[in-house]
mmCIF file of C-alpha atoms in Angstrom:
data_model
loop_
_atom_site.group_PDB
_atom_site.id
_atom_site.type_symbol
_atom_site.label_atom_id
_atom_site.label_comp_id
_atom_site.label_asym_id
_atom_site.label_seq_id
_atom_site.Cartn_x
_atom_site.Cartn_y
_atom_site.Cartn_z
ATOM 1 C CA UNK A 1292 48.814 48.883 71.221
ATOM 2 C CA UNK A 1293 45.414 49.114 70.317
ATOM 3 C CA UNK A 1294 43.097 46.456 72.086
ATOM 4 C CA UNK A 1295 40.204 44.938 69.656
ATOM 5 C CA UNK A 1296 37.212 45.775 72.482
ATOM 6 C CA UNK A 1297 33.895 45.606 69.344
ATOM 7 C CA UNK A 1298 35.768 42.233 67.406
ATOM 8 C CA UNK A 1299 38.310 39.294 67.216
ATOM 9 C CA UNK A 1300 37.971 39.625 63.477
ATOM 10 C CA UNK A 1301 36.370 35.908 63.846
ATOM 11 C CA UNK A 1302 32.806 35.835 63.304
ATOM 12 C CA UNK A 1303 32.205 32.336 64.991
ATOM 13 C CA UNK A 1304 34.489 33.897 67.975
ATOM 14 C CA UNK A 1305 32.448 36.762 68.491
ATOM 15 C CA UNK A 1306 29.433 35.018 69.067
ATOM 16 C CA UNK A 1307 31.317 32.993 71.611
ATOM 17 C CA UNK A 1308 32.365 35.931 72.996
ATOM 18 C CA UNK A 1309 29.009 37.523 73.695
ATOM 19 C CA UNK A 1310 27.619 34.066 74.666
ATOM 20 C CA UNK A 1311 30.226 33.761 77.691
ATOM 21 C CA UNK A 1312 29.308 37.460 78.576
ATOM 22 C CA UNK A 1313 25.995 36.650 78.863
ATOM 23 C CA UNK A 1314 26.627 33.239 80.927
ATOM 24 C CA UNK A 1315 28.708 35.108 83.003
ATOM 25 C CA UNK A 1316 26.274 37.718 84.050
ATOM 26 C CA UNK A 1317 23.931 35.006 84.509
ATOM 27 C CA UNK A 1318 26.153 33.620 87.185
ATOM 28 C CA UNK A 1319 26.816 30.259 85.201
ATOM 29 C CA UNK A 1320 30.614 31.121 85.643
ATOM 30 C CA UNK A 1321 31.540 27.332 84.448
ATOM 31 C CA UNK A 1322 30.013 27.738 81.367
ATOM 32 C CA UNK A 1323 31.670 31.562 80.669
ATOM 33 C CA UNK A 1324 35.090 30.294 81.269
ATOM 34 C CA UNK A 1325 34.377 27.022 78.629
ATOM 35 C CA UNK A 1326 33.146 29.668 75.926
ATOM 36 C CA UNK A 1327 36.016 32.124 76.456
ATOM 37 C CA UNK A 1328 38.561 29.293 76.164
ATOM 38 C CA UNK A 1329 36.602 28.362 72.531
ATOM 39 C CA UNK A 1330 37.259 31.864 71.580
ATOM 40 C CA UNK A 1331 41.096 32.046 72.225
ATOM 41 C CA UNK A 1332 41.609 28.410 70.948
ATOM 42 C CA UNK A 1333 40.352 30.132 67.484
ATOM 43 C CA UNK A 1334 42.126 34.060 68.308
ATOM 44 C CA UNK A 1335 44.362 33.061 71.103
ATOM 45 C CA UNK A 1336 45.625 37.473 71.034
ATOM 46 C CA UNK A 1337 42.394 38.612 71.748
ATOM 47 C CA UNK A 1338 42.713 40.525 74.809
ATOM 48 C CA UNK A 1339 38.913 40.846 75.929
ATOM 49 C CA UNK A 1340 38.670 37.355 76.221
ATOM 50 C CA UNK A 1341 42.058 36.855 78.283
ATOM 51 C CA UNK A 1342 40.075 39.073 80.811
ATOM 52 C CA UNK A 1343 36.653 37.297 80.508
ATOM 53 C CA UNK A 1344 38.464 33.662 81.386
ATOM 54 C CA UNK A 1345 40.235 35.501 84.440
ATOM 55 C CA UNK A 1346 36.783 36.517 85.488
ATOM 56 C CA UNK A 1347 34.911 33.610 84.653
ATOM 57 C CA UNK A 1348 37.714 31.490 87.003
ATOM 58 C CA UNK A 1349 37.911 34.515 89.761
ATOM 59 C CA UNK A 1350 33.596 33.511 89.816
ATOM 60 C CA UNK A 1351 35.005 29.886 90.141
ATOM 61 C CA UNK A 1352 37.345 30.237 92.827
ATOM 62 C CA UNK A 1353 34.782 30.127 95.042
ATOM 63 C CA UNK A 1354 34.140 26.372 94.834
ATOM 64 C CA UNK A 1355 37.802 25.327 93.497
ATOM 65 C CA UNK A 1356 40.558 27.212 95.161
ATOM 66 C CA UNK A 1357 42.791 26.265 92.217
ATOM 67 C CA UNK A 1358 40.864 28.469 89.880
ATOM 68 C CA UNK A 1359 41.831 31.756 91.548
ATOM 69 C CA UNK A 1360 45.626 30.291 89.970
ATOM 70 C CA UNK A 1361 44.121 30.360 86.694
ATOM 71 C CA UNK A 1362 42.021 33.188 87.319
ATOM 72 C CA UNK A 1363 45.462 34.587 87.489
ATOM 73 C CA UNK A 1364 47.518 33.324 84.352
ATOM 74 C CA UNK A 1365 44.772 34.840 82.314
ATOM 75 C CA UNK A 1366 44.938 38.273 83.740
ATOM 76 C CA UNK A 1367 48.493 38.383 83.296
ATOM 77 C CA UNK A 1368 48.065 36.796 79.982
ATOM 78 C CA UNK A 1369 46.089 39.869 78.742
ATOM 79 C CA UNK A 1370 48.685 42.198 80.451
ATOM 80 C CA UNK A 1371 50.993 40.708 78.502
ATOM 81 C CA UNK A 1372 49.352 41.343 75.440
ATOM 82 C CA UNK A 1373 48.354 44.638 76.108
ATOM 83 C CA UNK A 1374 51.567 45.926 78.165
ATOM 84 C CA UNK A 1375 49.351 49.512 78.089
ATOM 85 C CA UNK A 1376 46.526 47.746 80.127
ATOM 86 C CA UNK A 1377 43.535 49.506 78.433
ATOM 87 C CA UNK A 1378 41.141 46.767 80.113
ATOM 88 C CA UNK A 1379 42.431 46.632 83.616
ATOM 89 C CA UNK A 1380 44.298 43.532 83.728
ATOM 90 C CA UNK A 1381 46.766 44.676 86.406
ATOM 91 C CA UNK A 1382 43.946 45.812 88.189
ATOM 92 C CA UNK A 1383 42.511 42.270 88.787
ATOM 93 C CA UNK A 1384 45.927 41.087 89.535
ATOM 94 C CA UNK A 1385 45.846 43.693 92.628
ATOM 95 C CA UNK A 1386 42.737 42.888 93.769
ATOM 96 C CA UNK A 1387 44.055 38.867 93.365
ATOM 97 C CA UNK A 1388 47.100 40.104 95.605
ATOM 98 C CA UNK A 1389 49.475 40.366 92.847
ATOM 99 C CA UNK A 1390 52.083 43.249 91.858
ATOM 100 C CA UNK A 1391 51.538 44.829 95.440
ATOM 101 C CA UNK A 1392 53.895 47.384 95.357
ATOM 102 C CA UNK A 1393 52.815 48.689 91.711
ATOM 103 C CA UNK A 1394 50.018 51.321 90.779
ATOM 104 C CA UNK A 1395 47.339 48.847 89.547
ATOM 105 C CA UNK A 1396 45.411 51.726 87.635
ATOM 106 C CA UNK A 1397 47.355 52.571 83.995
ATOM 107 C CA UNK A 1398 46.494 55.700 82.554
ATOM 108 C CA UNK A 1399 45.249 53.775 79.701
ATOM 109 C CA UNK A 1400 42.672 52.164 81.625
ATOM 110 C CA UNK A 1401 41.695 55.310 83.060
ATOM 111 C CA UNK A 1402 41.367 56.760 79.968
ATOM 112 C CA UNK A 1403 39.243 53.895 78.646
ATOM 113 C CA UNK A 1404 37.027 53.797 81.767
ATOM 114 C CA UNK A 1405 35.987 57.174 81.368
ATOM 115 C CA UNK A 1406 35.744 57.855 77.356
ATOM 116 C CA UNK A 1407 33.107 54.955 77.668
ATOM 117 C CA UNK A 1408 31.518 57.132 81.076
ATOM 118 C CA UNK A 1409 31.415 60.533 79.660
ATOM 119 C CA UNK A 1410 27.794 60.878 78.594
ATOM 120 C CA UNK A 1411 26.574 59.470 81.810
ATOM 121 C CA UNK A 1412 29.124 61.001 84.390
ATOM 122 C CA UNK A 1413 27.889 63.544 85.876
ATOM 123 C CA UNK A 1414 24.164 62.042 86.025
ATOM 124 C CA UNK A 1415 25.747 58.883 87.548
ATOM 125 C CA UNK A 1416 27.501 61.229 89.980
ATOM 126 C CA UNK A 1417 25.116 64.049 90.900
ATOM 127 C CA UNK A 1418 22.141 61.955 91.154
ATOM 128 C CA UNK A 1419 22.978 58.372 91.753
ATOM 129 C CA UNK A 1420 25.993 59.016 94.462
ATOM 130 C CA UNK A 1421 25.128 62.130 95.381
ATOM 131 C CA UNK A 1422 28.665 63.230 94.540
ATOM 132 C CA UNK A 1423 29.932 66.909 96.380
ATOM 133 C CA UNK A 1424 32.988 67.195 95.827
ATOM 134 C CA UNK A 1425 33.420 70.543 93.550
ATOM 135 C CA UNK A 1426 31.036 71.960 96.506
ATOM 136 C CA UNK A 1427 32.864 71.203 99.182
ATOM 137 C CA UNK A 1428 36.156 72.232 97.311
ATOM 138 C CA UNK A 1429 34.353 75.549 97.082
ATOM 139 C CA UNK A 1430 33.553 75.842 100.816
ATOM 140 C CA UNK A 1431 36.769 74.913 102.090
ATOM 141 C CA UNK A 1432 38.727 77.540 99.737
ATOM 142 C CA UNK A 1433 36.361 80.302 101.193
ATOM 143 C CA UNK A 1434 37.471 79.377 104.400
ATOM 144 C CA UNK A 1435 40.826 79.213 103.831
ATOM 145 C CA UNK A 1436 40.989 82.195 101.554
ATOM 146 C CA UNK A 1437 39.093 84.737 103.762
ATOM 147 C CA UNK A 1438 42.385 86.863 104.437
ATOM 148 C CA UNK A 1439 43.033 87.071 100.741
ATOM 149 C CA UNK A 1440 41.886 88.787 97.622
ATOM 150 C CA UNK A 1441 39.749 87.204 95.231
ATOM 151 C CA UNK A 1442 38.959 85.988 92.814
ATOM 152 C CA UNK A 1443 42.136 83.512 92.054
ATOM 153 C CA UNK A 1444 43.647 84.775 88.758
ATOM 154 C CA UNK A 1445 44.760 81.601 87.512
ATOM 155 C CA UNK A 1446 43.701 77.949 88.179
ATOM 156 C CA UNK A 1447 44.128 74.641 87.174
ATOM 157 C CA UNK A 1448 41.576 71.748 87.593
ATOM 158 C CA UNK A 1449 43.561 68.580 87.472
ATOM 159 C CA UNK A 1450 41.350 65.529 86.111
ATOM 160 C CA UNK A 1451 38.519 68.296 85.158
ATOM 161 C CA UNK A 1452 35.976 65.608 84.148
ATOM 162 C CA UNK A 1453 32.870 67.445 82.471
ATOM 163 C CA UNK A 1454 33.623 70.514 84.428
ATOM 164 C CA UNK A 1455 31.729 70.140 87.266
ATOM 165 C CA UNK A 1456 34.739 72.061 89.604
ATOM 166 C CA UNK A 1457 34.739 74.864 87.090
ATOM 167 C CA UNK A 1458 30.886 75.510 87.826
ATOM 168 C CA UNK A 1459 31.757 75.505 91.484
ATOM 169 C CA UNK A 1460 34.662 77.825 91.736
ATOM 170 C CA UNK A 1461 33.181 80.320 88.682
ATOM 171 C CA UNK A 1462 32.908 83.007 90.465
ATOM 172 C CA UNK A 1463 35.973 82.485 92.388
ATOM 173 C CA UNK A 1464 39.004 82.494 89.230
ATOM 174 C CA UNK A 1465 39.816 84.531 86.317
ATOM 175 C CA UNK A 1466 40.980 82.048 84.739
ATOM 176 C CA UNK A 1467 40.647 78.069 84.935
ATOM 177 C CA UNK A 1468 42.439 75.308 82.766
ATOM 178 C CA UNK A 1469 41.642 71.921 82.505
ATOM 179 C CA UNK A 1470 43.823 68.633 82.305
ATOM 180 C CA UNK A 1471 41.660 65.378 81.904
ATOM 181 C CA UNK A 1472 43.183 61.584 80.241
ATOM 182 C CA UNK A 1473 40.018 60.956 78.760
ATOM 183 C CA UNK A 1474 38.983 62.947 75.270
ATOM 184 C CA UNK A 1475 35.590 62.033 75.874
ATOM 185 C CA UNK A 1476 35.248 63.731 78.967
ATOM 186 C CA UNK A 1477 37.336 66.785 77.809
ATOM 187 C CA UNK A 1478 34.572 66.962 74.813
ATOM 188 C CA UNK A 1479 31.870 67.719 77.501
ATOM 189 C CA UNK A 1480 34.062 70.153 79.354
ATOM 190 C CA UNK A 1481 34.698 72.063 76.371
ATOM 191 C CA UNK A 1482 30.663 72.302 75.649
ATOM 192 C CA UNK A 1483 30.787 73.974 79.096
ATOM 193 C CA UNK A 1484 32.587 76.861 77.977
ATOM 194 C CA UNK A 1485 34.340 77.741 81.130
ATOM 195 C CA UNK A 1486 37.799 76.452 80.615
ATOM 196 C CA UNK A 1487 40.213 78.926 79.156
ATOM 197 C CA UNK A 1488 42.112 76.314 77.744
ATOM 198 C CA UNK A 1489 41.884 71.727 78.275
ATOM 199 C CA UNK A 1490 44.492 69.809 77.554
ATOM 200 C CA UNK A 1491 44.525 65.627 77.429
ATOM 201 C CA UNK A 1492 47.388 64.406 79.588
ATOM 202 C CA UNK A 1493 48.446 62.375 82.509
ATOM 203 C CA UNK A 1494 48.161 64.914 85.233
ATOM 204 C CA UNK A 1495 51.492 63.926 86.792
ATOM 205 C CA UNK A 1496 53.315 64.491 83.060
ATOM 206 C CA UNK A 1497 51.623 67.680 82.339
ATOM 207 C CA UNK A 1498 52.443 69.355 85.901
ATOM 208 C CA UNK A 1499 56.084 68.464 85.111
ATOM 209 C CA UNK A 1500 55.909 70.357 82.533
ATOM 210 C CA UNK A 1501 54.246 73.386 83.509
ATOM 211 C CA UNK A 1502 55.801 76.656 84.193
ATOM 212 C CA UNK A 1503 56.899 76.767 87.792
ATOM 213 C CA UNK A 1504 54.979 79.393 89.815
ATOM 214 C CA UNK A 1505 52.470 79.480 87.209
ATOM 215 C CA UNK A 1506 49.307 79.597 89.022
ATOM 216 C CA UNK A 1507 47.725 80.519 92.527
ATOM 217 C CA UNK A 1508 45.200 77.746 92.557
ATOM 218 C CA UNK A 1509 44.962 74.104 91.888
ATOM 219 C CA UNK A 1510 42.178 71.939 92.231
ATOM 220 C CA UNK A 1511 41.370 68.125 92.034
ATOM 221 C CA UNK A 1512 37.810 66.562 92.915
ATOM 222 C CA UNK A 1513 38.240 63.347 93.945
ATOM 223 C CA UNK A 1514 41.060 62.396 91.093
ATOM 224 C CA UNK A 1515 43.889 60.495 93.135
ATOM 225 C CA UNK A 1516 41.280 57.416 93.780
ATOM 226 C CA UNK A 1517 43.094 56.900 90.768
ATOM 227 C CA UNK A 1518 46.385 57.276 91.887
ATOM 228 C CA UNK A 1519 49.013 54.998 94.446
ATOM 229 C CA UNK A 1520 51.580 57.665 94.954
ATOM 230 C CA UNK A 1521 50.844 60.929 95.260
ATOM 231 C CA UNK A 1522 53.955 62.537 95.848
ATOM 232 C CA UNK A 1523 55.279 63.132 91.910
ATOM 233 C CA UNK A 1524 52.026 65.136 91.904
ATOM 234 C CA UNK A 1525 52.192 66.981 95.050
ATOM 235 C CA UNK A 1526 55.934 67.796 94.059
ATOM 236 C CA UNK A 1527 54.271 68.904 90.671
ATOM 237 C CA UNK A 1528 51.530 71.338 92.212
ATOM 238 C CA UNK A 1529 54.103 72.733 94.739
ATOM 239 C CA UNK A 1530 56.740 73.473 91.521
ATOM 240 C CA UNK A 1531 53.388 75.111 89.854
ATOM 241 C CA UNK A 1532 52.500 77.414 92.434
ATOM 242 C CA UNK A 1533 52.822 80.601 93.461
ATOM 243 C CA UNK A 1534 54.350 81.722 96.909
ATOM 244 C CA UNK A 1535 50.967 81.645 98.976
ATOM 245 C CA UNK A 1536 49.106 79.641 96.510
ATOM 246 C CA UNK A 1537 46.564 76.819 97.519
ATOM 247 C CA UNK A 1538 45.835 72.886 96.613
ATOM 248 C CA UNK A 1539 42.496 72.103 97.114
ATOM 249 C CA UNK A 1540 41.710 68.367 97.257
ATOM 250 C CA UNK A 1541 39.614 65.260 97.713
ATOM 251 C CA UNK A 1542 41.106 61.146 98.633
ATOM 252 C CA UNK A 1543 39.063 58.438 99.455
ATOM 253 C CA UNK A 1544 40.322 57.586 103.187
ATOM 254 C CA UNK A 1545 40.772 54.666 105.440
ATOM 255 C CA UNK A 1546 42.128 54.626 109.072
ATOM 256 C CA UNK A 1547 45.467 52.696 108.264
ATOM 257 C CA UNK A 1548 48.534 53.732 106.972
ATOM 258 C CA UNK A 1549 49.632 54.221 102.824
ATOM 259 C CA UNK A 1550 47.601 53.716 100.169
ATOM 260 C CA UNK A 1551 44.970 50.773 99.902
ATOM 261 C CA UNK A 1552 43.158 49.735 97.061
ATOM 262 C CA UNK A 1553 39.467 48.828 97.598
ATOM 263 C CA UNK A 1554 37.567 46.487 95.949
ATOM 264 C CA UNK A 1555 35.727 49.240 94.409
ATOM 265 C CA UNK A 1556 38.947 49.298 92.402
ATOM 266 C CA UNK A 1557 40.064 53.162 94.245
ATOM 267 C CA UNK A 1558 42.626 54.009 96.064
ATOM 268 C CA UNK A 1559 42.000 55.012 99.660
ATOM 269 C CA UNK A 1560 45.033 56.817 101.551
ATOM 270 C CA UNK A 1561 45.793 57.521 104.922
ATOM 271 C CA UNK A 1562 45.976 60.860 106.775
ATOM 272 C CA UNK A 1563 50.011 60.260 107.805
ATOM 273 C CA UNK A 1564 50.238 59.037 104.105
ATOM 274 C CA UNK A 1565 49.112 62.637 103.167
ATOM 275 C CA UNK A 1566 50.670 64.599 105.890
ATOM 276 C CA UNK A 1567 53.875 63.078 104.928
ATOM 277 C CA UNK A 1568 53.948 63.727 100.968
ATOM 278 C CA UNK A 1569 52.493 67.684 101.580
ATOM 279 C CA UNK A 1570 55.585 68.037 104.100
ATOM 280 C CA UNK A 1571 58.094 66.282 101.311
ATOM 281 C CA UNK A 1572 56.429 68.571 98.879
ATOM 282 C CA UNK A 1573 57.063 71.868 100.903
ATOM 283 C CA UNK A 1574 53.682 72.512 101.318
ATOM 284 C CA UNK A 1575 51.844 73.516 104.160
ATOM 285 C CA UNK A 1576 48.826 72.035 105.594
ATOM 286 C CA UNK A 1577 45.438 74.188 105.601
ATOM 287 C CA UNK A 1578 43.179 71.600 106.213
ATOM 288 C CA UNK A 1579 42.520 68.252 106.301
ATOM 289 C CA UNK A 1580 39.296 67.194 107.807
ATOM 290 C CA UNK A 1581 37.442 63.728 107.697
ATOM 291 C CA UNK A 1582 34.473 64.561 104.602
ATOM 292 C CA UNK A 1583 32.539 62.270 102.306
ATOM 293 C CA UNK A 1584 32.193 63.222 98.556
ATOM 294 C CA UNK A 1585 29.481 61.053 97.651
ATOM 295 C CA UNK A 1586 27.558 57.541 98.691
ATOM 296 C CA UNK A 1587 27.552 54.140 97.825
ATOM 297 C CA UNK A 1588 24.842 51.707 98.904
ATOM 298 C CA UNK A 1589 23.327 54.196 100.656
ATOM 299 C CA UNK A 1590 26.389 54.829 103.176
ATOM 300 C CA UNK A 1591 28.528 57.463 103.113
ATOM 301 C CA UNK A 1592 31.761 56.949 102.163
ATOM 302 C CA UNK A 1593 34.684 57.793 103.921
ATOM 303 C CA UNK A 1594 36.996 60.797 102.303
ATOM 304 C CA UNK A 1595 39.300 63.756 102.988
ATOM 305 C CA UNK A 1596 39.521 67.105 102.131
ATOM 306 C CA UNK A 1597 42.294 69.487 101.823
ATOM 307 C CA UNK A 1598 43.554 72.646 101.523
ATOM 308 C CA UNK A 1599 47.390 72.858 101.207
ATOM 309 C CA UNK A 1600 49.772 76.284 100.670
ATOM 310 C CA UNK A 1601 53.078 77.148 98.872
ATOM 311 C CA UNK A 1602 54.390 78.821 101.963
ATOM 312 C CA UNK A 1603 54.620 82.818 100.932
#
């Protein structure tokens, strides 16, 4: 469905709206949750304020314990709404402990979160978290490749962003395709002019149905934060490549087991967690070394990278 984010189509409600924003981010969280009930009392389907009441009582929970319950009703009241989740409802129902077992990230909230990023992304990145990712990538396939010939003939950069892992490796494929969610960030790859061909998909849907043992490289910088299970994509890449092809890769780590979401709103996984879906997937592990990709609050935070082979 698609999720009003600009208007109710009530004038009075609108105002209401941007009033308990603005109370909200002025920390008078009583007084955001009283304004965003006034809006639904007059549009009770608008979806944006469902998520702004959940917020507003989250704030609240603080001082009332019983307003994390509410907090909660009105996250999944917008996730019932909006089953697609463009806003991030199920997100805030993880981080509230809710719907454990499920991937809290929809692809339509991914999609969202970066169309409305794209002109900022890799300024935000590159200079603000000192992101490294592609870099690193880069380094590590060198390494890895050094008994091989290159340049790779044929590549694909799963969640491509604005192209900054096509830069990196440009010396290093013939060709390079890109697969993104978000058309706004597929608009600035294309600008780059480095992609033989981008296409807008779920990453996980498109590698399904790609031609097996269609390329000899695959690449993803720091894409499966977004992601709980990574094994329908690791099957995907192995299916993909070619005998003695490589996955290069970057997770978000922590020193437990599985997959944990932060309150960043990423997923961190575990090295057994990985180790365990490159075996399922038949592939072969390269490397996997402890690496940060960029910094947050002026701390490094902690990551992976990998290099994994199709066996030849």
């Amino acid at each position: 469905m698609a999720v009003p984010l600009r208007s109710s189509g009530d004038l009075l409600a609108d105002r209401r709206y941007v009033w308990a924003e603005a109370a909200l981010a002025e920390g008078d969280a009583a007084a955001a949750a009283d304004l965003a009930e006034q809006v639904l009392e007059r549009v009770p389907a608008y979806v944006p304020a469902w998520l702004l009441l959940g917020r507003a009582r989250e704030a609240l929970a603080a001082e009332d314990p019983a307003a994390r319950e509410r907090a909660r009703r009105a996250f999944a009241a917008a996730l019932d709404l909006d089953p697609d989740d463009a806003l991030g409802a199920r997100l805030r129902l993880a981080q509230l402990g809710e719907q454990a077992g499920e991937a809290a990230l929809s692809p339509a909230y991914v999609r969202a979160l970066f169309d409305g990023y794209a002109d900022r992304f890799e300024r935000h990145l590159v200079e603000g978290l000192g992101y490294r990712a592609p870099a690193m990538i880069r380094e590590a396939l060198l390494a890895a490749a050094r008994d091989r010939p290159l340049p790779f003939r044929r590549a694909l950069d799963l969640g491509c962003g604005t192209g900054l892992a096509a830069r990196a490796l440009d010396d290093l494929v013939d060709r390079i395709e890109g697969v993104d969610l978000s058309p706004g960030m597929l608009a600035e790859a294309r600008r780059l002019g480095r992609y033989a061909a981008l296409h807008e998909a779920e990453i996980g849907t498109f590698l399904a149905g790609h031609p097996p043992q269609g390329v000899d490289l695959v690449v993803a910088a720091d894409v499966f934060v977004y992601l709980r299970d990574l094994g329908p994509v690791f099957a995907g890449v192995a299916r993909a490549l070619v005998p003695g092809g490589l996955f290069a890769f970057t997770l978000q780590a922590h020193d437990g087991a599985g997959a944990v979401l932060g309150p960043d709103g990423r997923y961190a996984h575990g090295e057994a967690l990985v180790r365990r879906e490159a075996a399922a997937a038949g592939l072969a592990i390269v490397t996997l070394a402890a690496a940060s990709t960029r910094r947050e609050r002026a701390e490094d935070v902690p990551g992976w990278l990998a290099v994994l082979a199709q066996p030849a």
